[in-house]
Coordinates of C-alpha atoms in Angstrom, one line a residue:
Chain A
X6 CA -60.7 171.0 85.0
X7 CA -63.2 168.2 85.8
X8 CA -66.0 170.6 85.2
X9 CA -64.4 171.6 81.9
X10 CA -64.1 168.0 80.8
X11 CA -67.7 167.3 81.9
X12 CA -68.9 170.3 79.8
X13 CA -66.8 169.2 76.9
X14 CA -68.4 165.7 77.2
X15 CA -71.8 167.3 77.4
X16 CA -71.2 169.3 74.2
X17 CA -70.1 166.2 72.4
X18 CA -73.2 164.4 73.7
X19 CA -75.4 167.3 72.6
X20 CA -73.9 167.1 69.2
X21 CA -74.5 163.4 69.1
X22 CA -78.1 163.7 70.4
X23 CA -78.9 166.4 67.8
X24 CA -77.9 163.9 65.2
X25 CA -79.8 161.2 67.0
X26 CA -83.2 162.8 67.4
X27 CA -84.5 165.0 64.6
X28 CA -86.7 162.3 63.1
X29 CA -88.6 161.6 66.3
X30 CA -91.1 164.2 65.2
X31 CA -90.8 163.4 61.6
X32 CA -93.9 161.5 60.8
X33 CA -93.4 161.6 57.1
X34 CA -92.8 157.9 56.7
X35 CA -95.9 157.1 58.8
X36 CA -98.1 159.7 57.1
X37 CA -97.0 158.3 53.7
X38 CA -97.8 154.7 54.9
X39 CA -101.2 155.8 56.2
X40 CA -102.0 157.5 52.9
X41 CA -101.1 154.4 50.9
X42 CA -103.5 152.2 53.0
X43 CA -106.9 151.7 51.6
X44 CA -109.7 153.6 53.4
X45 CA -112.5 151.8 55.0
X46 CA -113.6 150.1 58.2
X47 CA -112.6 146.5 57.4
X48 CA -109.4 144.7 58.5
X49 CA -106.3 146.1 56.8
X50 CA -108.1 149.4 56.1
X51 CA -107.9 152.7 57.8
X52 CA -111.0 154.8 58.6
X53 CA -109.7 158.4 58.5
X54 CA -112.6 159.6 60.7
X55 CA -111.7 157.1 63.5
X56 CA -110.2 158.3 66.8
X57 CA -106.3 158.3 66.6
X58 CA -104.7 155.3 68.3
X59 CA -101.1 153.9 68.5
X60 CA -98.7 156.5 66.9
X61 CA -101.7 158.6 66.1
X62 CA -102.9 156.2 63.4
X63 CA -106.7 156.7 62.9
X64 CA -108.4 153.6 64.3
X65 CA -105.1 152.3 65.7
X66 CA -105.1 150.2 68.9
X67 CA -105.6 152.2 72.0
X68 CA -102.7 151.0 74.1
X69 CA -104.0 150.1 77.6
X70 CA -101.4 151.8 79.8
X71 CA -102.7 150.1 82.9
X72 CA -102.2 146.7 81.3
X73 CA -98.8 147.9 80.1
X74 CA -97.9 148.9 83.7
X75 CA -98.9 145.5 85.1
X76 CA -97.1 143.7 82.3
X77 CA -94.0 145.8 83.1
X78 CA -94.1 144.8 86.8
X79 CA -93.8 141.2 85.5
X80 CA -90.9 142.3 83.3
X81 CA -89.2 144.0 86.3
X82 CA -89.8 141.0 88.4
X83 CA -88.0 138.8 85.9
X84 CA -85.1 141.3 85.4
X85 CA -84.5 141.3 89.2
X86 CA -84.8 137.6 89.7
X87 CA -84.0 135.7 86.5
X88 CA -82.2 138.3 84.4
X89 CA -81.9 137.9 80.6
X90 CA -85.5 136.8 80.0
X91 CA -86.8 140.3 81.1
X92 CA -86.0 141.8 77.7
X93 CA -87.7 139.0 75.9
X94 CA -90.8 139.5 78.0
X95 CA -90.8 143.3 77.2
X96 CA -90.8 142.2 73.6
X97 CA -93.7 139.8 74.1
X98 CA -95.6 142.7 75.7
X99 CA -95.1 144.9 72.6
X100 CA -95.8 142.1 70.1
X101 CA -98.7 140.3 71.7
X102 CA -100.0 141.8 75.0
X103 CA -100.7 145.3 73.7
X104 CA -102.1 144.0 70.4
X105 CA -99.5 145.8 68.3
X106 CA -98.3 142.7 66.5
X107 CA -101.8 141.6 65.3
X108 CA -102.5 145.2 64.2
X109 CA -99.2 145.4 62.2
X110 CA -100.0 142.0 60.7
X111 CA -103.5 143.1 59.6
X112 CA -101.8 145.4 57.0
X113 CA -99.8 142.5 55.5
X114 CA -101.6 142.4 52.2
X115 CA -103.3 145.9 52.1
X116 CA -100.4 148.1 53.2
X117 CA -96.9 146.5 53.5
X118 CA -95.5 150.0 54.3
X119 CA -97.6 150.5 57.4
X120 CA -97.0 146.8 58.4
X121 CA -93.2 147.5 58.3
X122 CA -93.5 150.9 60.0
X123 CA -95.4 149.5 63.0
X124 CA -92.9 146.5 63.1
X125 CA -90.0 149.0 63.3
X126 CA -91.7 150.9 66.1
X127 CA -92.0 147.6 68.1
X128 CA -88.3 146.8 67.5
X129 CA -87.2 150.3 68.7
X130 CA -89.6 150.2 71.6
X131 CA -88.0 146.9 72.8
X132 CA -84.6 148.4 72.5
X133 CA -85.5 151.6 74.3
X134 CA -86.8 149.5 77.2
X135 CA -83.8 147.4 77.9
X136 CA -81.2 149.5 76.2
X137 CA -81.6 152.9 77.7
X138 CA -82.0 151.5 81.2
X139 CA -78.8 149.5 80.7
X140 CA -77.0 152.7 79.6
X141 CA -77.3 154.3 83.0
X142 CA -75.5 151.4 84.7
X143 CA -73.0 151.0 81.9
X144 CA -72.0 154.6 82.1
X145 CA -71.2 154.0 85.8
X146 CA -68.7 151.3 84.8
X147 CA -67.2 153.6 82.1
X148 CA -66.6 156.2 84.8
X149 CA -64.5 153.8 86.7
X150 CA -62.2 153.6 83.6
X151 CA -61.6 149.9 83.8
X152 CA -61.4 149.0 80.2
X153 CA -59.2 146.8 78.2
X154 CA -58.9 149.3 75.3
X155 CA -57.7 147.0 72.5
X156 CA -60.5 144.4 73.2
X157 CA -63.0 147.2 73.8
X158 CA -62.2 149.0 70.6
X159 CA -62.3 145.7 68.6
X160 CA -65.7 145.0 70.1
X161 CA -66.9 148.5 69.5
X162 CA -65.8 148.4 65.9
X163 CA -67.8 145.2 65.4
X164 CA -70.7 146.7 67.3
X165 CA -70.8 149.9 65.3
X166 CA -70.8 148.0 62.1
X167 CA -73.6 145.7 63.2
X168 CA -75.7 148.4 64.9
X169 CA -75.4 150.7 61.9
X170 CA -75.8 148.2 59.1
X171 CA -78.8 146.3 60.5
X172 CA -81.1 149.3 61.1
X173 CA -80.0 151.0 57.9
X174 CA -80.5 147.9 55.8
X175 CA -83.6 146.6 57.4
X176 CA -85.6 149.6 58.7
X177 CA -88.8 149.9 56.7
X178 CA -88.0 146.5 55.0
X179 CA -88.9 143.9 57.7
X180 CA -92.4 142.7 57.7
X181 CA -94.1 141.8 60.9
X182 CA -94.0 138.1 60.1
X183 CA -90.3 138.0 59.4
X184 CA -89.6 139.9 62.6
X185 CA -91.8 137.7 64.8
X186 CA -90.4 134.5 63.2
X187 CA -86.8 135.5 64.0
X188 CA -87.7 136.8 67.4
X189 CA -89.3 133.3 68.0
X190 CA -86.2 131.6 66.8
X191 CA -84.1 133.6 69.2
X192 CA -86.4 132.8 72.1
X193 CA -86.4 129.1 71.2
X194 CA -82.6 129.0 71.2
X195 CA -82.6 130.7 74.5
X196 CA -85.0 128.0 75.8
X197 CA -82.8 125.3 74.4
X198 CA -79.8 126.8 76.2
X199 CA -81.7 127.0 79.5
X200 CA -82.8 123.3 79.0
X201 CA -79.2 122.3 78.3
X202 CA -78.2 123.9 81.5
X203 CA -80.6 121.7 83.4
X204 CA -79.3 118.4 81.8
X205 CA -76.7 116.3 83.6
X206 CA -73.9 117.5 81.3
X207 CA -74.9 121.1 81.6
X208 CA -75.1 120.8 85.3
X209 CA -71.8 119.0 85.4
X210 CA -70.1 121.9 83.5
X211 CA -71.6 124.4 85.9
X212 CA -70.9 122.4 89.0
X213 CA -67.3 121.8 87.9
X214 CA -66.6 125.6 88.0
X215 CA -68.5 126.0 91.2
X216 CA -66.8 123.1 93.0
X217 CA -63.4 124.3 91.8
X218 CA -64.1 127.8 93.1
X219 CA -65.3 126.4 96.4
X220 CA -62.3 124.1 96.7
X221 CA -60.0 127.0 95.9
X222 CA -61.7 129.2 98.5
X223 CA -61.2 126.5 101.1
X224 CA -57.5 126.3 100.3
X225 CA -57.2 130.1 100.4
X226 CA -58.6 130.1 103.9
X227 CA -55.6 128.2 105.0
X228 CA -53.2 130.6 103.4
X229 CA -52.6 133.8 105.3
X230 CA -50.0 136.5 105.0
X231 CA -46.6 136.1 103.6
X232 CA -47.7 135.5 100.0
X233 CA -45.3 137.1 97.6
X234 CA -45.6 137.9 93.9
X235 CA -42.9 138.5 91.4
X236 CA -43.3 142.2 90.9
X237 CA -41.9 142.0 87.4
X238 CA -45.0 140.2 86.3
X239 CA -47.6 142.7 87.5
X240 CA -50.6 143.4 85.3
X241 CA -51.0 142.6 81.6
X242 CA -48.0 142.2 79.3
X243 CA -48.5 141.6 75.6
X244 CA -46.0 139.0 74.5
X245 CA -46.8 138.7 70.8
X246 CA -49.4 140.1 68.5
X247 CA -50.5 139.3 65.0
X248 CA -53.7 139.2 63.1
X249 CA -54.4 135.6 64.2
X250 CA -53.3 135.6 67.8
X251 CA -52.6 137.9 70.6
X252 CA -50.6 136.3 73.4
X253 CA -50.5 138.2 76.7
X254 CA -49.5 137.4 80.3
X255 CA -51.7 138.4 83.2
X256 CA -49.7 138.4 86.4
X257 CA -47.2 136.0 84.7
X258 CA -49.9 133.5 83.5
X259 CA -50.1 133.2 79.8
X260 CA -53.4 133.7 77.9
X261 CA -54.1 134.1 74.2
X262 CA -57.0 135.0 71.9
X263 CA -57.8 135.6 68.3
X264 CA -58.2 139.4 67.8
X265 CA -60.7 138.9 65.0
X266 CA -63.0 137.2 67.5
X267 CA -64.0 140.3 69.4
X268 CA -64.7 142.2 66.1
X269 CA -66.8 139.3 64.8
X270 CA -68.4 138.7 68.2
X271 CA -69.2 142.4 68.6
X272 CA -70.7 142.5 65.1
X273 CA -72.8 139.3 65.6
X274 CA -74.1 140.3 69.0
X275 CA -74.8 143.9 68.0
X276 CA -76.6 142.8 64.8
X277 CA -78.8 140.3 66.6
X278 CA -79.5 142.9 69.3
X279 CA -80.3 145.7 66.8
X280 CA -82.5 143.4 64.6
X281 CA -84.6 142.0 67.4
X282 CA -84.5 145.0 69.6
X283 CA -82.8 143.4 72.6
X284 CA -79.8 144.4 74.7
X285 CA -76.5 142.6 74.0
X286 CA -74.9 142.9 77.4
X287 CA -75.9 139.5 78.7
X288 CA -74.2 137.8 75.8
X289 CA -71.2 140.1 75.8
X290 CA -70.0 139.6 79.3
X291 CA -69.7 135.7 79.1
X292 CA -68.2 136.2 75.6
X293 CA -65.5 138.4 76.9
X294 CA -64.7 136.1 79.8
X295 CA -64.5 133.0 77.7
X296 CA -62.8 134.6 74.6
X297 CA -60.2 136.8 76.2
X298 CA -60.2 135.4 79.8
X299 CA -60.8 138.9 81.1
X300 CA -61.4 139.3 84.9
X301 CA -65.0 140.2 85.8
X302 CA -64.5 143.8 86.6
X303 CA -62.6 144.4 83.4
X304 CA -65.1 142.4 81.3
X305 CA -67.9 144.5 82.9
X306 CA -66.4 147.9 81.9
X307 CA -65.2 146.7 78.5
X308 CA -68.6 145.2 77.5
X309 CA -70.3 148.3 78.9
X310 CA -68.4 150.4 76.4
X311 CA -69.4 148.1 73.5
X312 CA -73.0 148.0 74.6
X313 CA -73.1 151.8 75.0
X314 CA -71.6 152.4 71.5
X315 CA -73.8 149.7 70.0
X316 CA -77.0 151.0 71.5
X317 CA -76.3 154.6 70.6
X318 CA -75.5 153.6 67.0
X319 CA -78.5 151.4 66.7
X320 CA -81.1 153.7 68.2
X321 CA -79.6 156.7 66.2
X322 CA -79.7 154.7 63.0
X323 CA -83.4 153.7 63.6
X324 CA -84.3 157.3 64.4
X325 CA -82.6 158.5 61.3
X326 CA -84.8 156.1 59.3
X327 CA -87.8 158.0 60.9
X328 CA -89.0 155.2 63.2
X329 CA -91.5 156.5 65.8
X330 CA -92.3 155.3 69.3
X331 CA -95.2 155.8 71.8
X332 CA -93.5 157.8 74.6
X333 CA -96.1 157.4 77.3
X334 CA -96.1 153.6 76.7
X335 CA -92.3 153.5 77.2
X336 CA -92.5 155.7 80.4
X337 CA -95.3 153.6 81.9
X338 CA -93.3 150.5 81.3
X339 CA -90.2 151.9 82.9
X340 CA -92.2 152.7 86.0
X341 CA -93.6 149.2 86.0
X342 CA -90.1 147.7 85.8
X343 CA -89.0 149.7 88.8
X344 CA -92.1 148.5 90.8
X345 CA -91.5 144.9 89.6
X346 CA -87.8 145.1 90.7
X347 CA -89.0 146.0 94.2
X348 CA -91.4 143.1 94.4
X349 CA -89.1 140.5 92.8
X350 CA -86.5 139.9 95.6
X351 CA -89.3 139.7 98.2
X352 CA -91.4 137.1 96.4
X353 CA -88.8 135.0 94.5
X354 CA -87.6 133.4 97.7
X355 CA -90.9 131.5 97.8
X356 CA -90.3 129.9 94.4
X357 CA -87.4 127.5 94.2
X358 CA -84.8 128.2 91.4
X359 CA -85.6 124.9 89.7
X360 CA -89.3 125.6 89.4
X361 CA -88.6 129.1 88.1
X362 CA -86.2 127.7 85.5
X363 CA -88.7 125.1 84.4
X364 CA -91.4 127.7 84.0
X365 CA -89.2 129.8 81.8
X366 CA -88.1 126.8 79.7
X367 CA -91.8 126.0 79.0
X368 CA -92.5 129.7 78.3
X369 CA -89.5 130.0 76.0
X370 CA -90.5 126.9 74.0
X371 CA -94.1 127.9 73.7
X372 CA -93.4 131.5 72.8
X373 CA -90.5 130.5 70.5
X374 CA -92.4 127.9 68.6
X375 CA -95.6 129.9 68.5
X376 CA -93.9 133.0 67.1
X377 CA -91.9 130.9 64.6
X378 CA -95.1 129.2 63.4
X379 CA -96.8 132.6 63.1
X380 CA -93.8 134.2 61.3
X381 CA -92.7 131.4 59.0
X382 CA -96.0 129.4 58.5
X383 CA -98.6 132.1 59.0
X384 CA -100.5 130.2 61.7
X385 CA -100.0 129.9 65.4
X386 CA -99.4 126.6 67.1
X387 CA -103.0 126.1 68.2
X388 CA -104.1 126.7 64.6
X389 CA -101.5 124.3 63.2
X390 CA -102.4 121.5 65.6
X391 CA -106.2 121.8 65.3
X392 CA -106.3 123.1 61.8
Chain B
X28 CA -110.0 160.2 76.7
X29 CA -107.6 157.8 78.4
X30 CA -106.2 158.3 81.8
X31 CA -102.8 159.6 80.7
X32 CA -104.3 162.2 78.4
X33 CA -106.4 163.4 81.4
X34 CA -103.2 163.5 83.5
X35 CA -101.5 165.6 80.9
X36 CA -104.3 168.1 81.0
X37 CA -103.9 168.4 84.8
X38 CA -100.2 168.9 84.7
X39 CA -100.1 170.8 81.4
X40 CA -100.7 174.2 83.0
X41 CA -97.9 173.6 85.5
X42 CA -95.4 172.4 82.9
X43 CA -96.2 175.1 80.3
X44 CA -95.9 178.0 82.7
X45 CA -92.0 178.3 82.6
X46 CA -92.2 178.3 78.8
X47 CA -94.1 181.7 79.1
X48 CA -91.7 183.4 81.5
X49 CA -89.7 185.1 78.8
X50 CA -91.2 187.2 76.0
X51 CA -88.7 186.0 73.5
X52 CA -90.1 182.7 72.3
X53 CA -86.8 180.8 71.9
X54 CA -85.6 181.9 75.3
X55 CA -88.8 180.8 76.9
X56 CA -88.6 177.5 75.1
X57 CA -85.0 176.9 76.4
X58 CA -86.0 178.0 79.9
X59 CA -89.2 175.8 80.0
X60 CA -87.2 172.8 78.7
X61 CA -84.6 173.4 81.4
X62 CA -87.2 173.4 84.1
X63 CA -88.8 170.2 82.6
X64 CA -85.3 168.5 82.7
X65 CA -84.9 169.5 86.3
X66 CA -88.3 167.9 87.1
X67 CA -87.2 164.8 85.3
X68 CA -83.9 164.6 87.2
X69 CA -85.6 165.2 90.6
X70 CA -88.3 162.6 90.0
X71 CA -85.8 160.1 88.7
X72 CA -83.4 160.7 91.6
X73 CA -86.1 160.2 94.2
X74 CA -87.4 157.1 92.5
X75 CA -83.9 155.7 92.3
X76 CA -83.4 156.4 96.0
X77 CA -86.6 154.7 96.9
X78 CA -85.8 151.7 94.8
X79 CA -82.3 151.6 96.2
X80 CA -83.6 151.8 99.8
X81 CA -86.1 148.9 99.2
X82 CA -83.6 146.7 97.3
X83 CA -80.3 147.6 99.0
X84 CA -79.9 144.4 101.0
X85 CA -80.7 142.2 98.0
X86 CA -78.4 144.2 95.7
X87 CA -75.6 144.0 98.3
X88 CA -76.0 140.3 98.5
X89 CA -75.7 139.9 94.7
X90 CA -72.8 142.4 94.7
X91 CA -71.0 140.6 97.5
X92 CA -71.2 137.2 95.7
X93 CA -69.7 138.8 92.6
X94 CA -67.0 140.6 94.5
X95 CA -66.1 137.5 96.6
X96 CA -65.6 135.4 93.5
X97 CA -63.7 138.2 91.8
X98 CA -61.4 138.6 94.7
X99 CA -60.8 134.8 94.8
X100 CA -60.0 134.8 91.0
X101 CA -57.4 137.6 91.5
X102 CA -55.8 135.6 94.3
X103 CA -55.7 132.6 92.0
X104 CA -54.0 134.5 89.2
X105 CA -51.5 136.0 91.7
X106 CA -50.7 132.4 92.7
X107 CA -50.4 131.6 89.0
X108 CA -53.2 129.1 89.2
X109 CA -54.8 129.5 85.8
X110 CA -57.5 126.8 86.2
X111 CA -58.8 128.2 89.5
X112 CA -58.7 131.7 88.0
X113 CA -60.9 130.5 85.2
X114 CA -63.3 128.8 87.6
X115 CA -63.6 131.7 90.0
X116 CA -63.8 134.2 87.2
X117 CA -66.7 132.3 85.7
X118 CA -68.5 132.3 88.9
X119 CA -67.8 136.0 89.4
X120 CA -69.2 136.7 86.0
X121 CA -72.3 134.7 86.6
X122 CA -73.0 136.6 89.8
X123 CA -72.2 139.9 88.0
X124 CA -74.7 139.0 85.3
X125 CA -77.5 138.9 88.0
X126 CA -76.3 142.1 89.5
X127 CA -76.2 143.7 86.0
X128 CA -79.8 143.0 85.3
X129 CA -80.8 144.5 88.6
X130 CA -78.8 147.6 87.7
X131 CA -81.0 147.8 84.6
X132 CA -84.0 148.3 86.8
X133 CA -82.2 151.0 88.7
X134 CA -81.6 152.7 85.3
X135 CA -85.3 152.5 84.6
X136 CA -85.9 154.3 88.0
X137 CA -83.7 157.2 86.8
X138 CA -85.1 157.5 83.3
X139 CA -88.9 157.0 83.5
X140 CA -89.8 160.7 83.6
X141 CA -88.0 161.4 80.3
X142 CA -90.3 159.5 78.0
X143 CA -93.3 161.2 79.7
X144 CA -91.6 164.6 79.2
X145 CA -91.1 163.8 75.5
X146 CA -94.8 162.6 75.3
X147 CA -96.0 165.8 76.9
X148 CA -93.8 168.0 74.6
X149 CA -95.2 166.1 71.6
X150 CA -98.7 167.4 72.6
X151 CA -97.4 170.9 72.7
X152 CA -94.6 171.2 70.2
X153 CA -95.1 168.7 67.4
X154 CA -94.4 170.4 64.2
X155 CA -92.2 173.1 65.7
X156 CA -88.9 173.0 64.0
X157 CA -85.6 174.6 65.0
X158 CA -83.3 175.8 62.3
X159 CA -79.6 174.7 62.6
X160 CA -76.8 177.0 62.0
X161 CA -75.6 174.7 59.2
X162 CA -77.1 171.8 57.4
X163 CA -76.0 168.4 58.6
X164 CA -75.8 165.3 56.4
X165 CA -78.9 163.0 56.8
X166 CA -80.5 165.6 59.0
X167 CA -81.1 168.6 56.9
X168 CA -81.2 172.1 58.4
X169 CA -84.0 171.7 61.0
X170 CA -84.5 169.6 64.1
X171 CA -87.5 168.9 66.4
X172 CA -88.1 169.6 70.1
X173 CA -86.5 166.4 71.3
X174 CA -83.2 167.6 69.9
X175 CA -83.3 170.3 72.6
X176 CA -84.7 168.2 75.5
X177 CA -82.4 165.2 75.3
X178 CA -79.1 167.1 75.1
X179 CA -80.3 169.5 77.8
X180 CA -81.3 166.5 80.0
X181 CA -77.8 165.0 79.6
X182 CA -76.2 168.3 80.4
X183 CA -78.4 168.7 83.5
X184 CA -77.5 165.2 84.6
X185 CA -73.8 165.9 84.4
X186 CA -74.2 169.1 86.4
X187 CA -76.5 167.3 88.8
X188 CA -73.7 164.8 89.4
X189 CA -71.4 167.6 90.3
X190 CA -73.9 169.4 92.5
X191 CA -75.2 166.4 94.4
X192 CA -72.3 166.1 96.9
X193 CA -73.0 169.6 98.1
X194 CA -76.7 169.2 98.7
X195 CA -78.4 168.1 101.9
X196 CA -80.1 164.6 101.7
X197 CA -78.8 164.0 98.1
X198 CA -75.2 164.0 99.3
X199 CA -75.7 160.6 100.9
X200 CA -75.0 157.9 98.3
X201 CA -77.4 154.9 98.5
X202 CA -74.3 152.8 98.3
X203 CA -75.3 150.1 95.8
X204 CA -72.5 150.5 93.3
X205 CA -70.2 147.6 92.5
X206 CA -67.4 149.3 94.3
X207 CA -69.5 150.1 97.4
X208 CA -70.9 148.0 100.2
X209 CA -69.5 145.9 103.0
X210 CA -66.9 143.8 101.1
X211 CA -64.0 145.5 99.4
X212 CA -63.2 144.6 95.8
X213 CA -59.6 144.0 94.8
X214 CA -58.8 146.6 92.2
X215 CA -56.2 146.5 89.5
X216 CA -55.0 149.9 90.8
X217 CA -54.4 148.5 94.3
X218 CA -52.2 145.7 93.0
X219 CA -50.2 148.1 90.9
X220 CA -50.0 150.7 93.6
X221 CA -48.8 148.2 96.3
X222 CA -46.7 146.2 93.8
X223 CA -48.7 143.1 94.9
X224 CA -51.8 142.1 96.6
X225 CA -52.3 144.3 99.7
X226 CA -51.9 142.4 103.0
X227 CA -55.5 143.1 104.1
X228 CA -56.9 140.9 101.3
X229 CA -54.9 137.9 102.4
X230 CA -56.1 138.3 106.0
X231 CA -59.7 139.1 105.2
X232 CA -60.7 135.5 104.2
X233 CA -63.5 134.5 106.5
X234 CA -66.7 136.0 105.2
X235 CA -70.2 134.8 105.9
X236 CA -71.8 132.5 103.3
X237 CA -73.5 134.7 100.7
X238 CA -74.6 132.0 98.3
X239 CA -78.2 132.0 99.2
X240 CA -80.6 134.1 97.1

């Protein structure tokens, strides 16, 4: 029976994947964009006789896979020690380190089509890096079956909307400058949040929860057997439900949330994730805990479902728009991430948390402001300051 | 020629051989893709096991912190202590967040061979199109090689999961899942099954400090 259900699941996945992948080899959009680019050897031009580079574009940058491997070790190091900033670093790699951003930007005036095609490729590559890897672990949570279906479905509905609309409406339409500007804004906001967490009020908020948890743990140590629960109040019971408010009791304790919030939250998180090419999981879990008060292991499974559905929709939608990626680059980076994750726990103990956080705040502010300046003003920070 | 193209030339003859086993081209293509998927799964599984071996103590520490706070939060809710539930649940989620990002790197360990396989197939099969039985909206009536490799990989992974428990070496789980390890997590099912929090969770209070990184 289990084998049958696994086979049925596989057939469904096959059907989904067939829908998801045909345009991977469809280079029509790229070929068209190359044809529309003026021929020549100058900036913003394509020399048809030049050796093929990124995505097979004649004269395109030759991505240095050794550099990509070492950059990915750094990304893996961050994933294993700091967390959320890893996806941002993967994005910085695609935009700046491998030279793809500058290459896309060089076609700004001569070939907007090629500019947008390369920008889309950067966005999808980012999403492949974080998203596909996250899928493996999210599938594990799904297997455990610990989901709060109404919240999960509400989130998934929002996620599907955001993950479908954003790629469909923006693929082939976002110039590199727009993309880098918004990517910078996101990184800057993340930097501001990290900075806030180091301020006395941010620390106080964090400490409050920590101290409460510790005090409760100490109390619990004194309590031993003999604790009884009213068995009538086991699990979750929905008390009242309307479009504005769902009231439920969890082991007899009353909680409530607005059902529209998961839909809107799922939509907003998935839209941002799909536009920038980042994963949404790191925003979703705290969102679920604070909005619906879900316990950790239920929030993990429920957000896993929303991330899975959002990612599949987003990557499928991009692929259906004919967006291409450089497969060996993605593979090399995945290997680098694994290597970095093995180095991370062994080296991070020598760097105090505070210093690590400060380094990332400075990095977030520099990258955020620099990308915003490049995107919205057309000059980087150094250029703006020194003319 | 860059290093990876050179590498492709070296392994190309090995990877293309299964595609030539059958005389009927489509049969050969499916068989070759199947062998390629098996390579991807084996390499991914071995990398995952290596990473799990190297990182297991660190992962277990992160996991234990998340589980410890989660267990406390469940005890709080059982005692109808909403504020402490919120505090402990927040801490549990924070710890889970760290664990989650480490799981992403484990996912990368599983998946890295697949993009390389797609990259290799692109050098051999770009432009080859497979006719579908019926036309699909947005797709048309043909698909490319990736539409064979990716579903076949997913199918192989599902069967690999079923086969693994019966295989020597692979039947030993690296034990880094959220539900595994030295500290037991209180599960919803347990509370429902025992009509309350099982006695062992009330008695199992004194755990070593696991706060340090």
